[in-house]
Tab-separated table of C-alpha atoms in Angstrom:
chain	number	residue	atom	x	y	z
P	1	UNK	CA	68.427	24.016	-201.008
P	2	UNK	CA	66.089	26.881	-200.327
P	3	UNK	CA	66.175	29.299	-203.247
P	4	UNK	CA	65.698	33.024	-203.088
P	5	UNK	CA	62.952	34.584	-205.173
P	6	UNK	CA	63.156	37.913	-206.987
P	7	UNK	CA	59.762	38.759	-208.435
P	8	UNK	CA	58.795	35.687	-210.458
P	9	UNK	CA	62.370	34.443	-210.791
P	10	UNK	CA	63.950	31.829	-208.525
P	11	UNK	CA	67.612	32.558	-207.920
P	12	UNK	CA	70.003	29.651	-207.485
P	13	UNK	CA	71.543	31.069	-204.352
P	14	UNK	CA	71.275	30.363	-200.679
P	15	UNK	CA	72.491	32.542	-197.834
P	16	UNK	CA	74.013	30.918	-194.762
P	17	UNK	CA	71.344	32.629	-192.684
P	18	UNK	CA	68.791	30.200	-194.181
P	19	UNK	CA	70.586	27.363	-192.377
P	20	UNK	CA	68.270	27.989	-189.428
P	21	UNK	CA	65.558	26.109	-191.348
P	22	UNK	CA	66.749	22.507	-190.797
P	23	UNK	CA	66.886	23.211	-187.064
P	24	UNK	CA	63.418	24.724	-187.118
P	25	UNK	CA	62.020	21.682	-188.917
P	26	UNK	CA	63.849	19.291	-186.578
P	27	UNK	CA	62.526	21.124	-183.500
P	28	UNK	CA	59.003	21.014	-184.904
P	29	UNK	CA	59.381	17.323	-185.699
P	30	UNK	CA	60.617	16.582	-182.158
P	31	UNK	CA	57.862	18.675	-180.564
P	32	UNK	CA	55.145	17.030	-182.610
P	33	UNK	CA	56.540	13.554	-181.957
P	34	UNK	CA	56.621	14.231	-178.213
P	35	UNK	CA	53.099	15.675	-178.334
P	36	UNK	CA	51.765	12.846	-180.487
P	37	UNK	CA	50.822	15.280	-183.247
P	38	UNK	CA	50.779	14.557	-186.959
P	39	UNK	CA	53.604	16.087	-189.040
P	40	UNK	CA	51.346	17.046	-191.887
P	41	UNK	CA	49.856	20.472	-192.299
P	42	UNK	CA	47.699	20.070	-189.210
P	43	UNK	CA	44.546	18.556	-187.874
P	44	UNK	CA	41.698	17.775	-187.660
P	45	UNK	CA	41.726	15.964	-190.981
P	46	UNK	CA	37.972	15.528	-191.157
P	47	UNK	CA	34.832	16.560	-189.299
P	48	UNK	CA	34.303	13.100	-187.782
P	49	UNK	CA	37.570	13.223	-185.759
P	50	UNK	CA	37.406	16.915	-184.840
P	51	UNK	CA	36.294	16.768	-181.215
P	52	UNK	CA	38.222	13.638	-180.259
P	53	UNK	CA	41.551	14.889	-181.669
P	54	UNK	CA	41.170	18.311	-180.044
P	55	UNK	CA	40.477	16.669	-176.659
P	56	UNK	CA	43.464	14.326	-176.994
P	57	UNK	CA	45.882	17.129	-177.830
P	58	UNK	CA	44.533	19.509	-175.198
P	59	UNK	CA	44.847	16.729	-172.627
P	60	UNK	CA	48.605	16.589	-173.294
P	61	UNK	CA	49.012	20.322	-172.764
P	62	UNK	CA	49.441	21.221	-176.446
P	63	UNK	CA	47.647	24.316	-177.720
P	64	UNK	CA	44.153	23.909	-179.094
P	65	UNK	CA	43.450	24.491	-182.772
P	66	UNK	CA	41.739	27.730	-183.765
P	67	UNK	CA	39.058	28.067	-186.427
P	68	UNK	CA	41.617	29.720	-188.755
P	69	UNK	CA	44.091	26.866	-188.241
P	70	UNK	CA	41.320	24.339	-188.855
P	71	UNK	CA	40.340	26.004	-192.134
P	72	UNK	CA	43.979	26.111	-193.241
P	73	UNK	CA	44.431	22.480	-192.272
P	74	UNK	CA	41.367	21.318	-194.155
P	75	UNK	CA	42.083	23.384	-197.261
P	76	UNK	CA	45.719	22.244	-197.293
P	77	UNK	CA	45.037	18.527	-197.173
P	78	UNK	CA	44.265	16.177	-200.008
P	79	UNK	CA	41.426	13.755	-199.432
P	80	UNK	CA	41.866	13.916	-195.659
P	81	UNK	CA	45.502	12.815	-195.657
P	82	UNK	CA	48.563	14.844	-194.702
P	83	UNK	CA	50.693	16.328	-197.414
P	84	UNK	CA	53.782	14.703	-195.958
P	85	UNK	CA	54.584	11.750	-193.704
P	86	UNK	CA	56.608	12.012	-190.504
P	87	UNK	CA	59.584	10.359	-192.202
P	88	UNK	CA	59.394	12.742	-195.170
P	89	UNK	CA	59.217	15.759	-192.858
P	90	UNK	CA	62.370	14.782	-190.989
P	91	UNK	CA	64.076	13.770	-194.243
P	92	UNK	CA	63.650	17.313	-195.578
P	93	UNK	CA	65.196	18.702	-192.384
P	94	UNK	CA	68.153	16.333	-192.744
P	95	UNK	CA	68.638	17.095	-196.445
P	96	UNK	CA	68.679	20.827	-195.762
P	97	UNK	CA	71.091	20.178	-192.885
P	98	UNK	CA	73.324	18.256	-195.287
P	99	UNK	CA	73.282	21.200	-197.696
P	100	UNK	CA	74.330	23.543	-194.897
P	101	UNK	CA	77.054	21.141	-193.791
P	102	UNK	CA	78.417	21.088	-197.340
P	103	UNK	CA	78.854	24.874	-197.139
P	104	UNK	CA	81.523	24.112	-194.539
P	105	UNK	CA	82.893	20.862	-195.954
P	106	UNK	CA	83.525	22.316	-199.425
P	107	UNK	CA	85.156	25.504	-198.169
P	108	UNK	CA	88.982	25.509	-198.188
P	109	UNK	CA	89.059	26.590	-194.524
P	110	UNK	CA	86.089	24.538	-193.348
P	111	UNK	CA	84.255	27.780	-192.507
P	112	UNK	CA	81.077	28.412	-194.473
P	113	UNK	CA	80.753	31.459	-196.724
P	114	UNK	CA	77.815	33.831	-196.414
P	115	UNK	CA	76.353	32.923	-199.823
P	116	UNK	CA	76.685	30.076	-202.310
P	117	UNK	CA	75.439	29.902	-205.892
P	118	UNK	CA	73.947	26.587	-206.994
P	119	UNK	CA	74.852	25.144	-210.377
P	120	UNK	CA	73.833	22.118	-212.389
P	121	UNK	CA	76.494	19.625	-213.294
P	122	UNK	CA	79.526	18.244	-211.536
P	123	UNK	CA	79.821	21.083	-209.018
P	124	UNK	CA	76.656	21.452	-206.922
P	125	UNK	CA	77.457	24.962	-205.823
P	126	UNK	CA	80.186	27.558	-205.898
P	127	UNK	CA	81.075	30.098	-203.275
P	128	UNK	CA	79.764	33.506	-204.277
P	129	UNK	CA	82.872	35.624	-204.943
P	130	UNK	CA	81.235	38.663	-203.357
P	131	UNK	CA	80.302	36.771	-200.214
P	132	UNK	CA	83.153	34.339	-199.549
P	133	UNK	CA	83.631	35.844	-196.090
P	134	UNK	CA	82.026	34.456	-192.958
P	135	UNK	CA	80.245	36.303	-190.183
P	136	UNK	CA	80.637	33.176	-188.005
P	137	UNK	CA	76.886	32.732	-187.880
P	138	UNK	CA	75.521	30.101	-185.491
P	139	UNK	CA	72.494	28.937	-187.531
P	140	UNK	CA	73.989	25.806	-189.084
P	141	UNK	CA	75.586	24.544	-185.875
P	142	UNK	CA	72.320	25.140	-184.026
P	143	UNK	CA	70.532	23.188	-186.752
P	144	UNK	CA	73.033	20.329	-186.399
P	145	UNK	CA	72.273	20.240	-182.652
P	146	UNK	CA	68.524	20.051	-183.229
P	147	UNK	CA	68.993	17.417	-185.950
P	148	UNK	CA	71.041	15.355	-183.505
P	149	UNK	CA	68.318	15.695	-180.863
P	150	UNK	CA	65.568	14.741	-183.351
P	151	UNK	CA	67.403	11.830	-184.995
P	152	UNK	CA	69.932	10.602	-182.428
P	153	UNK	CA	72.453	10.397	-185.294
P	154	UNK	CA	75.921	11.221	-183.928
P	155	UNK	CA	77.072	12.538	-187.322
P	156	UNK	CA	75.372	15.835	-186.475
P	157	UNK	CA	77.455	16.187	-183.285
P	158	UNK	CA	80.614	15.323	-185.221
P	159	UNK	CA	79.794	17.941	-187.848
P	160	UNK	CA	79.283	20.588	-185.178
P	161	UNK	CA	82.695	19.725	-183.779
P	162	UNK	CA	84.290	19.985	-187.250
P	163	UNK	CA	82.877	23.503	-187.603
P	164	UNK	CA	84.115	24.434	-184.132
P	165	UNK	CA	87.619	23.151	-184.957
P	166	UNK	CA	87.707	25.138	-188.209
P	167	UNK	CA	86.585	28.326	-186.463
P	168	UNK	CA	89.138	27.799	-183.712
P	169	UNK	CA	91.886	27.243	-186.294
P	170	UNK	CA	91.068	30.056	-188.738
P	171	UNK	CA	89.121	32.719	-186.852
P	172	UNK	CA	90.658	32.841	-183.374
P	173	UNK	CA	92.478	36.046	-182.469
P	174	UNK	CA	95.851	35.900	-180.719
P	175	UNK	CA	94.560	37.925	-177.761
P	176	UNK	CA	91.377	35.839	-177.470
P	177	UNK	CA	88.001	35.990	-179.097
P	178	UNK	CA	87.074	35.354	-182.702
P	179	UNK	CA	86.731	37.516	-185.779
């Protein structure tokens, strides 16, 4: 999960709004895969490859790297290798997507609460009593869509449909619309 920070203290809570993050990572993964870019912090990884890699990326229509991006890339890499592999990058997106899905799956109605509190032990998280309501936010379902597009795994489509069914069952108004 993605924790909230208050000063120097990490709080074991996650708002539903944060469920945009798996979709963001999945979109980035898909974009970089399509563009032939590395999923690490960035490139170039070393001075020797600088010109060649810039030419290759610019030739595919991707944006060129600025001097600031280059400095960040070089200072954020270890020994010229990326901090994370392509598989690890997508795995993080999927694990965060799984966390967001569990917000729905562990709710009695199948509709995610606004906030959950994470615990150690048998119960991963509990629904925050002050935020058990739902604003019917779209972030998680959007993330499931982007995870499906990035992975091709049909479970993400099925999970989107489960959420839709729960919203239709529990949040639909008699005269139409949802609340």
